[in-house]
GROMACS .gro file of C-alpha atoms in nm:
model
  427
    1MET     CA    1   2.395   0.500  -1.121
    2SER     CA    2   2.302   0.151  -1.236
    3PRO     CA    3   2.015   0.166  -1.484
    4VAL     CA    4   1.724  -0.074  -1.499
    5VAL     CA    5   1.847  -0.202  -1.833
    6GLU     CA    6   2.124  -0.385  -1.646
    7LEU     CA    7   1.862  -0.613  -1.494
    8PRO     CA    8   1.828  -0.942  -1.682
    9ALA     CA    9   1.591  -0.915  -1.974
   10SER     CA   10   1.323  -1.177  -2.031
   11SER     CA   11   1.439  -1.488  -2.209
   12SER     CA   12   1.261  -1.815  -2.134
   13GLN     CA   13   0.976  -1.610  -1.987
   14GLU     CA   14   0.877  -1.454  -2.319
   15GLY     CA   15   0.566  -1.672  -2.332
   16HIS     CA   16   0.397  -1.500  -2.035
   17GLU     CA   17   0.077  -1.354  -2.177
   18ASP     CA   18  -0.208  -1.366  -1.927
   19SER     CA   19  -0.294  -1.347  -1.559
   20ASN     CA   20  -0.386  -1.707  -1.488
   21GLY     CA   21  -0.031  -1.839  -1.456
   22GLU     CA   22  -0.061  -2.106  -1.728
   23GLN     CA   23   0.272  -2.008  -1.882
   24PHE     CA   24   0.447  -2.033  -1.542
   25GLY     CA   25   0.392  -2.339  -1.328
   26LEU     CA   26   0.494  -2.366  -0.965
   27VAL     CA   27   0.814  -2.546  -1.062
   28ASP     CA   28   0.919  -2.257  -1.289
   29LEU     CA   29   0.863  -2.000  -1.016
   30LYS     CA   30   1.041  -2.200  -0.747
   31ALA     CA   31   1.338  -2.257  -0.977
   32MET     CA   32   1.369  -1.883  -1.034
   33SER     CA   33   1.354  -1.809  -0.661
   34LEU     CA   34   1.623  -2.065  -0.577
   35SER     CA   35   1.857  -1.905  -0.829
   36LEU     CA   36   1.837  -1.559  -0.670
   37PRO     CA   37   2.068  -1.513  -0.367
   38ALA     CA   38   2.001  -1.232  -0.119
   39GLU     CA   39   2.309  -1.035  -0.222
   40THR     CA   40   2.191  -1.039  -0.584
   41LEU     CA   41   1.849  -0.914  -0.481
   42LEU     CA   42   2.004  -0.635  -0.273
   43ARG     CA   43   2.215  -0.515  -0.568
   44ALA     CA   44   1.908  -0.525  -0.789
   45ALA     CA   45   1.703  -0.328  -0.535
   46VAL     CA   46   1.966  -0.055  -0.506
   47SER     CA   47   2.006  -0.041  -0.883
   48LEU     CA   48   1.634  -0.014  -0.939
   49LYS     CA   49   1.597   0.252  -0.670
   50ASP     CA   50   1.872   0.455  -0.840
   51GLN     CA   51   1.694   0.429  -1.173
   52VAL     CA   52   1.364   0.539  -1.020
   53VAL     CA   53   1.539   0.842  -0.869
   54GLN     CA   54   1.702   0.928  -1.200
   55LEU     CA   55   1.382   0.910  -1.404
   56SER     CA   56   1.132   1.055  -1.157
   57TRP     CA   57   1.334   1.311  -0.960
   58ILE     CA   58   1.674   1.412  -1.102
   59GLY     CA   59   1.521   1.531  -1.428
   60VAL     CA   60   1.250   1.727  -1.249
   61ARG     CA   61   1.503   1.891  -1.018
   62GLU     CA   62   1.732   1.988  -1.303
   63LEU     CA   63   1.446   2.133  -1.508
   64GLY     CA   64   1.341   2.350  -1.214
   65SER     CA   65   1.008   2.504  -1.127
   66GLY     CA   66   1.003   2.726  -1.434
   67SER     CA   67   0.995   2.437  -1.680
   68GLY     CA   68   0.617   2.416  -1.686
   69ARG     CA   69   0.629   2.054  -1.578
   70ILE     CA   70   0.374   1.976  -1.310
   71LEU     CA   71   0.518   1.778  -1.021
   72ASP     CA   72   0.290   1.512  -0.872
   73PRO     CA   73   0.362   1.529  -0.496
   74SER     CA   74   0.183   1.205  -0.408
   75VAL     CA   75   0.308   0.874  -0.269
   76TYR     CA   76   0.078   0.675  -0.495
   77SER     CA   77   0.179   0.788  -0.844
   78GLY     CA   78   0.417   1.077  -0.790
   79VAL     CA   79   0.762   1.173  -0.677
   80LEU     CA   80   0.679   1.138  -0.307
   81GLY     CA   81   0.670   0.765  -0.376
   82THR     CA   82   1.034   0.799  -0.482
   83ALA     CA   83   1.105   0.961  -0.145
   84PHE     CA   84   0.932   0.672   0.031
   85THR     CA   85   1.145   0.426  -0.166
   86CYS     CA   86   1.461   0.612  -0.064
   87LEU     CA   87   1.349   0.582   0.298
   88ARG     CA   88   1.306   0.207   0.255
   89ALA     CA   89   1.652   0.191   0.098
   90TYR     CA   90   1.800   0.379   0.394
   91GLU     CA   91   1.632   0.143   0.640
   92ALA     CA   92   1.771  -0.157   0.452
   93THR     CA   93   2.126  -0.034   0.386
   94GLY     CA   94   2.192   0.257   0.622
   95ASN     CA   95   2.310   0.471   0.330
   96GLN     CA   96   2.284   0.830   0.453
   97GLN     CA   97   2.262   0.963   0.098
   98ASP     CA   98   1.923   0.796   0.059
   99LEU     CA   99   1.793   0.972   0.367
  100THR     CA  100   1.927   1.308   0.250
  101LEU     CA  101   1.770   1.260  -0.092
  102CYS     CA  102   1.440   1.159   0.068
  103ALA     CA  103   1.437   1.482   0.271
  104GLU     CA  104   1.514   1.690  -0.040
  105ILE     CA  105   1.223   1.539  -0.231
  106VAL     CA  106   0.981   1.578   0.061
  107ASP     CA  107   1.069   1.947   0.100
  108ARG     CA  108   0.999   2.007  -0.269
  109CYS     CA  109   0.670   1.819  -0.246
  110SER     CA  110   0.576   2.027   0.057
  111ASP     CA  111   0.610   2.346  -0.146
  112VAL     CA  112   0.371   2.204  -0.406
  113ALA     CA  113   0.127   2.048  -0.158
  114ARG     CA  114   0.065   2.373   0.027
  115GLY     CA  115  -0.094   2.511  -0.287
  116SER     CA  116  -0.341   2.223  -0.309
  117THR     CA  117  -0.596   2.150  -0.039
  118ARG     CA  118  -0.798   1.888  -0.223
  119HIS     CA  119  -0.664   1.566  -0.064
  120VAL     CA  120  -0.538   1.496   0.288
  121THR     CA  121  -0.441   1.127   0.275
  122PHE     CA  122  -0.104   0.956   0.303
  123LEU     CA  123  -0.111   0.808  -0.046
  124CYS     CA  124  -0.259   1.098  -0.243
  125GLY     CA  125  -0.247   1.416  -0.037
  126ARG     CA  126  -0.090   1.654   0.210
  127GLY     CA  127  -0.110   1.400   0.490
  128GLY     CA  128   0.158   1.192   0.323
  129VAL     CA  129   0.387   1.488   0.260
  130TYR     CA  130   0.375   1.611   0.619
  131ALA     CA  131   0.388   1.265   0.777
  132LEU     CA  132   0.685   1.154   0.570
  133GLY     CA  133   0.853   1.490   0.626
  134ALA     CA  134   0.820   1.459   1.004
  135VAL     CA  135   0.954   1.103   1.006
  136VAL     CA  136   1.254   1.180   0.785
  137ALA     CA  137   1.341   1.493   0.985
  138ASN     CA  138   1.323   1.285   1.303
  139TYR     CA  139   1.562   1.029   1.151
  140MET     CA  140   1.803   1.312   1.068
  141GLY     CA  141   1.783   1.460   1.417
  142ASP     CA  142   1.633   1.785   1.289
  143HIS     CA  143   1.370   1.837   1.558
  144HIS     CA  144   1.283   2.188   1.442
  145LYS     CA  145   1.184   2.064   1.097
  146ARG     CA  146   1.013   1.759   1.248
  147ASP     CA  147   0.794   1.979   1.467
  148SER     CA  148   0.722   2.210   1.175
  149TYR     CA  149   0.590   1.918   0.970
  150LEU     CA  150   0.395   1.788   1.270
  151ASN     CA  151   0.229   2.127   1.310
  152LEU     CA  152   0.130   2.127   0.943
  153PHE     CA  153  -0.013   1.779   0.988
  154LEU     CA  154  -0.212   1.887   1.294
  155GLN     CA  155  -0.352   2.181   1.100
  156VAL     CA  156  -0.491   1.933   0.848
  157ALA     CA  157  -0.630   1.716   1.131
  158GLN     CA  158  -0.821   2.013   1.267
  159GLU     CA  159  -0.997   2.084   0.939
  160ARG     CA  160  -1.369   2.048   0.993
  161ALA     CA  161  -1.424   1.807   0.704
  162LEU     CA  162  -1.238   1.524   0.879
  163PRO     CA  163  -1.432   1.471   1.203
  164VAL     CA  164  -1.780   1.574   1.082
  165GLY     CA  165  -2.028   1.317   0.959
  166PRO     CA  166  -2.188   1.095   0.882
  167GLU     CA  167  -2.246   1.146   0.512
  168GLU     CA  168  -2.340   0.871   0.270
  169GLY     CA  169  -2.373   0.851  -0.104
  170GLY     CA  170  -2.069   1.053  -0.204
  171PHE     CA  171  -2.140   1.380  -0.019
  172GLY     CA  172  -1.862   1.548   0.176
  173MET     CA  173  -1.523   1.391   0.229
  174SER     CA  174  -1.504   1.021   0.145
  175TYR     CA  175  -1.390   0.751   0.386
  176ASP     CA  176  -1.154   0.548   0.169
  177LEU     CA  177  -0.778   0.495   0.195
  178LEU     CA  178  -0.676   0.676  -0.125
  179TYR     CA  179  -0.870   1.000  -0.088
  180GLY     CA  180  -1.070   0.996   0.235
  181ARG     CA  181  -1.065   0.994   0.612
  182SER     CA  182  -0.907   0.648   0.644
  183GLY     CA  183  -0.614   0.764   0.434
  184PHE     CA  184  -0.553   1.053   0.671
  185LEU     CA  185  -0.575   0.822   0.972
  186TRP     CA  186  -0.313   0.596   0.815
  187ALA     CA  187  -0.078   0.894   0.789
  188ALA     CA  188  -0.132   0.953   1.162
  189LEU     CA  189  -0.051   0.589   1.235
  190PHE     CA  190   0.268   0.624   1.032
  191ILE     CA  191   0.376   0.920   1.244
  192SER     CA  192   0.290   0.740   1.568
  193LYS     CA  193   0.492   0.436   1.471
  194TYR     CA  194   0.809   0.623   1.384
  195ILE     CA  195   0.799   0.920   1.621
  196GLY     CA  196   0.573   0.817   1.909
  197GLU     CA  197   0.205   0.803   1.992
  198ASP     CA  198   0.233   1.108   2.215
  199LYS     CA  199   0.300   1.339   1.918
  200LEU     CA  200  -0.063   1.343   1.804
  201PRO     CA  201  -0.361   1.401   2.038
  202SER     CA  202  -0.561   1.078   2.064
  203ASP     CA  203  -0.893   1.260   2.107
  204LEU     CA  204  -0.834   1.440   1.778
  205LEU     CA  205  -0.775   1.114   1.593
  206MET     CA  206  -1.052   0.918   1.766
  207SER     CA  207  -1.306   1.181   1.659
  208ILE     CA  208  -1.212   1.095   1.299
  209VAL     CA  209  -1.233   0.722   1.376
  210ASP     CA  210  -1.583   0.782   1.516
  211ALA     CA  211  -1.678   0.970   1.199
  212VAL     CA  212  -1.560   0.677   0.985
  213LEU     CA  213  -1.764   0.430   1.189
  214ALA     CA  214  -2.070   0.656   1.185
  215GLY     CA  215  -2.041   0.698   0.809
  216GLY     CA  216  -2.023   0.323   0.761
  217ARG     CA  217  -2.335   0.269   0.969
  218ALA     CA  218  -2.519   0.535   0.772
  219GLY     CA  219  -2.416   0.366   0.449
  220ALA     CA  220  -2.527   0.015   0.547
  221SER     CA  221  -2.873  -0.063   0.408
  222ASP     CA  222  -2.910  -0.373   0.628
  223ARG     CA  223  -2.695  -0.344   0.940
  224SER     CA  224  -2.800  -0.689   1.061
  225SER     CA  225  -2.613  -0.852   0.772
  226CYS     CA  226  -2.342  -0.591   0.705
  227PRO     CA  227  -2.290  -0.333   0.982
  228LEU     CA  228  -2.063  -0.098   0.781
  229MET     CA  229  -2.071   0.006   0.416
  230TYR     CA  230  -1.926   0.298   0.220
  231ARG     CA  231  -1.962   0.451  -0.123
  232TRP     CA  232  -1.697   0.605  -0.339
  233HIS     CA  233  -1.835   0.797  -0.637
  234GLY     CA  234  -2.164   0.615  -0.588
  235THR     CA  235  -2.022   0.261  -0.590
  236ARG     CA  236  -1.988   0.042  -0.282
  237TYR     CA  237  -1.634  -0.079  -0.336
  238TRP     CA  238  -1.482  -0.365  -0.139
  239GLY     CA  239  -1.113  -0.329  -0.222
  240ALA     CA  240  -0.819  -0.185  -0.034
  241ALA     CA  241  -0.780   0.135  -0.238
  242ASN     CA  242  -1.131   0.281  -0.230
  243GLY     CA  243  -1.340   0.034  -0.033
  244LEU     CA  244  -1.413  -0.179   0.269
  245ALA     CA  245  -1.086  -0.373   0.289
  246GLY     CA  246  -0.879  -0.055   0.319
  247ILE     CA  247  -1.113   0.121   0.561
  248LEU     CA  248  -1.142  -0.180   0.791
  249HIS     CA  249  -0.767  -0.234   0.782
  250VAL     CA  250  -0.711   0.118   0.915
  251LEU     CA  251  -0.982   0.084   1.182
  252LEU     CA  252  -0.815  -0.235   1.308
  253HIS     CA  253  -0.513  -0.028   1.418
  254PHE     CA  254  -0.717   0.180   1.665
  255PRO     CA  255  -0.864   0.089   2.004
  256LEU     CA  256  -1.226  -0.012   1.941
  257SER     CA  257  -1.512  -0.041   2.187
  258LYS     CA  258  -1.694  -0.374   2.202
  259GLU     CA  259  -1.973  -0.239   1.983
  260ASN     CA  260  -1.733  -0.097   1.726
  261ALA     CA  261  -1.526  -0.415   1.722
  262GLU     CA  262  -1.837  -0.623   1.663
  263ASP     CA  263  -1.934  -0.401   1.369
  264VAL     CA  264  -1.589  -0.445   1.214
  265LYS     CA  265  -1.600  -0.821   1.267
  266GLY     CA  266  -1.955  -0.840   1.134
  267THR     CA  267  -1.855  -0.654   0.817
  268LEU     CA  268  -1.559  -0.888   0.762
  269ARG     CA  269  -1.785  -1.190   0.810
  270TYR     CA  270  -2.032  -1.048   0.559
  271MET     CA  271  -1.753  -1.008   0.304
  272MET     CA  272  -1.629  -1.361   0.372
  273SER     CA  273  -1.982  -1.495   0.314
  274LYS     CA  274  -2.003  -1.325  -0.026
  275ARG     CA  275  -1.687  -1.475  -0.177
  276PHE     CA  276  -1.723  -1.622  -0.524
  277PRO     CA  277  -1.805  -1.989  -0.461
  278HIS     CA  278  -1.580  -2.141  -0.729
  279SER     CA  279  -1.267  -1.929  -0.695
  280GLY     CA  280  -1.286  -1.797  -0.338
  281ASN     CA  281  -1.206  -1.449  -0.468
  282TYR     CA  282  -1.378  -1.134  -0.343
  283PRO     CA  283  -1.600  -0.902  -0.551
  284SER     CA  284  -1.460  -0.563  -0.641
  285SER     CA  285  -1.785  -0.396  -0.529
  286GLU     CA  286  -2.119  -0.481  -0.374
  287GLY     CA  287  -2.322  -0.698  -0.609
  288ASN     CA  288  -2.053  -0.712  -0.878
  289GLN     CA  289  -2.046  -1.062  -1.029
  290ARG     CA  290  -1.728  -1.011  -1.234
  291ASP     CA  291  -1.474  -1.252  -1.088
  292LYS     CA  292  -1.150  -1.143  -1.252
  293LEU     CA  293  -0.945  -0.903  -1.038
  294VAL     CA  294  -0.697  -1.051  -0.792
  295GLN     CA  295  -0.482  -0.761  -0.676
  296TRP     CA  296  -0.436  -0.518  -0.389
  297SER     CA  297  -0.682  -0.263  -0.528
  298HIS     CA  298  -0.958  -0.519  -0.579
  299GLY     CA  299  -0.996  -0.879  -0.478
  300ALA     CA  300  -0.823  -1.138  -0.263
  301THR     CA  301  -0.482  -0.970  -0.224
  302GLY     CA  302  -0.598  -0.671  -0.023
  303MET     CA  303  -0.841  -0.888   0.172
  304ALA     CA  304  -0.566  -1.135   0.263
  305ILE     CA  305  -0.363  -0.856   0.423
  306THR     CA  306  -0.665  -0.708   0.602
  307LEU     CA  307  -0.768  -1.050   0.732
  308CYS     CA  308  -0.415  -1.111   0.858
  309LYS     CA  309  -0.448  -0.793   1.063
  310ALA     CA  310  -0.793  -0.896   1.186
  311SER     CA  311  -0.652  -1.231   1.295
  312GLN     CA  312  -0.385  -1.053   1.498
  313VAL     CA  313  -0.636  -0.814   1.659
  314PHE     CA  314  -0.915  -1.066   1.727
  315LEU     CA  315  -0.709  -1.355   1.855
  316GLY     CA  316  -1.009  -1.555   1.968
  317ASP     CA  317  -1.174  -1.552   1.626
  318ARG     CA  318  -0.992  -1.821   1.429
  319GLU     CA  319  -1.218  -1.772   1.129
  320PHE     CA  320  -1.021  -1.465   1.020
  321ARG     CA  321  -0.695  -1.659   1.018
  322GLY     CA  322  -0.852  -1.930   0.804
  323ALA     CA  323  -1.002  -1.675   0.565
  324ALA     CA  324  -0.665  -1.499   0.533
  325ILE     CA  325  -0.498  -1.827   0.438
  326GLU     CA  326  -0.774  -1.903   0.187
  327ALA     CA  327  -0.738  -1.559   0.030
  328GLY     CA  328  -0.364  -1.621  -0.002
  329GLU     CA  329  -0.437  -1.944  -0.186
  330VAL     CA  330  -0.651  -1.748  -0.432
  331VAL     CA  331  -0.358  -1.516  -0.501
  332TRP     CA  332  -0.121  -1.809  -0.555
  333LYS     CA  333  -0.356  -2.013  -0.773
  334ASN     CA  334  -0.442  -1.709  -0.983
  335GLY     CA  335  -0.076  -1.691  -1.081
  336LEU     CA  336   0.111  -1.395  -1.220
  337VAL     CA  337  -0.069  -1.080  -1.327
  338LYS     CA  338   0.041  -0.863  -1.617
  339LYS     CA  339   0.152  -0.554  -1.428
  340VAL     CA  340   0.445  -0.475  -1.205
  341GLY     CA  341   0.318  -0.236  -0.937
  342LEU     CA  342   0.178  -0.255  -0.587
  343ALA     CA  343  -0.177  -0.150  -0.676
  344ASP     CA  344  -0.255  -0.412  -0.937
  345GLY     CA  345   0.063  -0.602  -1.012
  346VAL     CA  346   0.298  -0.882  -0.912
  347ALA     CA  347   0.475  -0.675  -0.644
  348GLY     CA  348   0.151  -0.603  -0.460
  349ASN     CA  349   0.042  -0.966  -0.474
  350ALA     CA  350   0.373  -1.080  -0.328
  351TYR     CA  351   0.299  -0.883  -0.011
  352ALA     CA  352  -0.004  -1.103   0.059
  353PHE     CA  353   0.238  -1.393   0.109
  354LEU     CA  354   0.467  -1.184   0.328
  355SER     CA  355   0.171  -1.095   0.552
  356LEU     CA  356   0.078  -1.461   0.577
  357TYR     CA  357   0.438  -1.550   0.657
  358GLN     CA  358   0.436  -1.308   0.949
  359LEU     CA  359   0.098  -1.438   1.065
  360THR     CA  360   0.173  -1.810   1.045
  361GLY     CA  361   0.552  -1.840   1.047
  362GLU     CA  362   0.520  -2.102   0.772
  363SER     CA  363   0.806  -2.097   0.522
  364ILE     CA  364   0.582  -2.176   0.225
  365TYR     CA  365   0.463  -1.814   0.222
  366GLU     CA  366   0.815  -1.676   0.228
  367GLU     CA  367   0.897  -1.908  -0.065
  368ARG     CA  368   0.595  -1.787  -0.260
  369ALA     CA  369   0.684  -1.422  -0.201
  370LYS     CA  370   1.040  -1.492  -0.312
  371ALA     CA  371   0.911  -1.666  -0.624
  372PHE     CA  372   0.711  -1.357  -0.722
  373ALA     CA  373   1.005  -1.129  -0.639
  374SER     CA  374   1.231  -1.347  -0.852
  375PHE     CA  375   0.988  -1.333  -1.142
  376LEU     CA  376   1.006  -0.955  -1.121
  377TYR     CA  377   1.386  -0.971  -1.119
  378HIS     CA  378   1.371  -1.136  -1.459
  379ASN     CA  379   1.072  -0.948  -1.602
  380ALA     CA  380   1.023  -0.611  -1.430
  381ARG     CA  381   1.168  -0.408  -1.716
  382LYS     CA  382   0.935  -0.559  -1.974
  383LEU     CA  383   0.624  -0.535  -1.756
  384ALA     CA  384   0.689  -0.173  -1.658
  385SER     CA  385   0.739  -0.066  -2.019
  386MET     CA  386   0.397  -0.192  -2.129
  387GLY     CA  387   0.181   0.108  -2.202
  388HIS     CA  388   0.434   0.367  -2.081
  389ALA     CA  389   0.602   0.531  -2.377
  390GLY     CA  390   0.767   0.829  -2.211
  391GLY     CA  391   0.706   1.175  -2.066
  392ALA     CA  392   0.449   1.170  -1.788
  393ASP     CA  393   0.398   0.798  -1.851
  394ARG     CA  394   0.764   0.743  -1.772
  395VAL     CA  395   0.710   0.891  -1.425
  396ILE     CA  396   0.409   0.665  -1.369
  397ALA     CA  397   0.614   0.365  -1.483
  398CYS     CA  398   0.859   0.448  -1.203
  399SER     CA  399   0.595   0.523  -0.939
  400LEU     CA  400   0.541   0.339  -0.613
  401PHE     CA  401   0.196   0.194  -0.675
  402GLN     CA  402   0.188   0.170  -1.053
  403GLY     CA  403   0.550   0.115  -1.142
  404LEU     CA  404   0.899   0.004  -1.053
  405ALA     CA  405   0.942   0.178  -0.717
  406GLY     CA  406   0.705  -0.074  -0.562
  407THR     CA  407   0.923  -0.357  -0.693
  408ALA     CA  408   1.230  -0.197  -0.538
  409CYS     CA  409   1.051  -0.180  -0.201
  410LEU     CA  410   0.952  -0.545  -0.232
  411TRP     CA  411   1.311  -0.647  -0.300
  412PHE     CA  412   1.432  -0.452   0.004
  413ASP     CA  413   1.161  -0.617   0.214
  414MET     CA  414   1.260  -0.964   0.091
  415LEU     CA  415   1.595  -0.918   0.268
  416ALA     CA  416   1.410  -0.938   0.602
  417PRO     CA  417   1.062  -1.082   0.528
  418GLU     CA  418   0.973  -1.109   0.896
  419ARG     CA  419   0.978  -0.729   0.913
  420SER     CA  420   0.825  -0.652   0.573
  421ARG     CA  421   0.524  -0.425   0.532
  422PHE     CA  422   0.319  -0.323   0.233
  423PRO     CA  423   0.408   0.044   0.160
  424GLY     CA  424   0.129   0.278   0.262
  425TYR     CA  425  -0.086  -0.010   0.395
  426GLU     CA  426   0.098  -0.205   0.664
  427LEU     CA  427   0.285  -0.055   0.957
   0.00000   0.00000   0.00000
């Protein structure tokens, strides 16, 4: 296997120190992107995927269950993210070994997940294990295993905590993408895309959608200005991970009545009206005046992707298209952040440009995404090593949302940017 250390180390980029891009002008980024052919990026993606597998999975498998090492079976920070990356590799290259390895990891994660009933989402819970397991089994033609995973998923869907509501203020199950109802609904959307909408009862899912909408209405203190609002651990977050951007993005994938659609649009308009006036960035939470975070978890990156989806759903409302483009400009002008991952790093920010490329068809967004991907080609090793000395940190440094696996997915997606999708967020 080709290790990450075979990627080019930083040389002229050693001066990169902060997140405002002052050390890297547009000319520097464009020069890097022009020097990176597709075949080079493909080799780098495969090499990086292999290294992620080696560090996050091979060692765990060889140690075995009796080693005392706790396996994190999540897509977000654990070994299930490695499985997701292997699936992306299979889709890009057709290498059957990647699909087989993906299935092996998912089966191991399923054993662990059955002993934990805390979370049900795609990114951080059983929903992701069972959804990914069903999709991979379907790819492999194993319909018995596919149906077994689908049955496990349906058992989770029938748990009373999902469709009941509304609750507000942190009581009961949350509504967010990482840990709450929206995250489970995204897992259902993932299954429907890959296996078919007929595999999951629509009335079962729509009852959860209704619960999410009802919870948002209960949480809105002034529905005339902001129809939907949610709390996570007492804070009214706006970002994709735990807040409005992520919840609305999921709702936009479901059929909405006129009233429900107006509430979603009204909430988006409220958020657009509360942008920071000088930067155009979005607050991380309601009333937060700290204008610093531009990433998927918080700020303009996640909003750009959500607004792209809103523009596609509400074709007659051009304001969402304009706001998506403006949010993309915030990401570009903010420059390069210090981290590597999807949640709060360069890889995640690159996906904002890919979403805009698909929305507008304008090549400038493909060029910007390629510039960020090229920067990672030259600097991913250094960025991923910051703050991750070894042990459990080594696994996090390889993870999908906080480490190098997200960069590998970005590189695979750059081979066909018109079909790219942010892992665990876009379908």
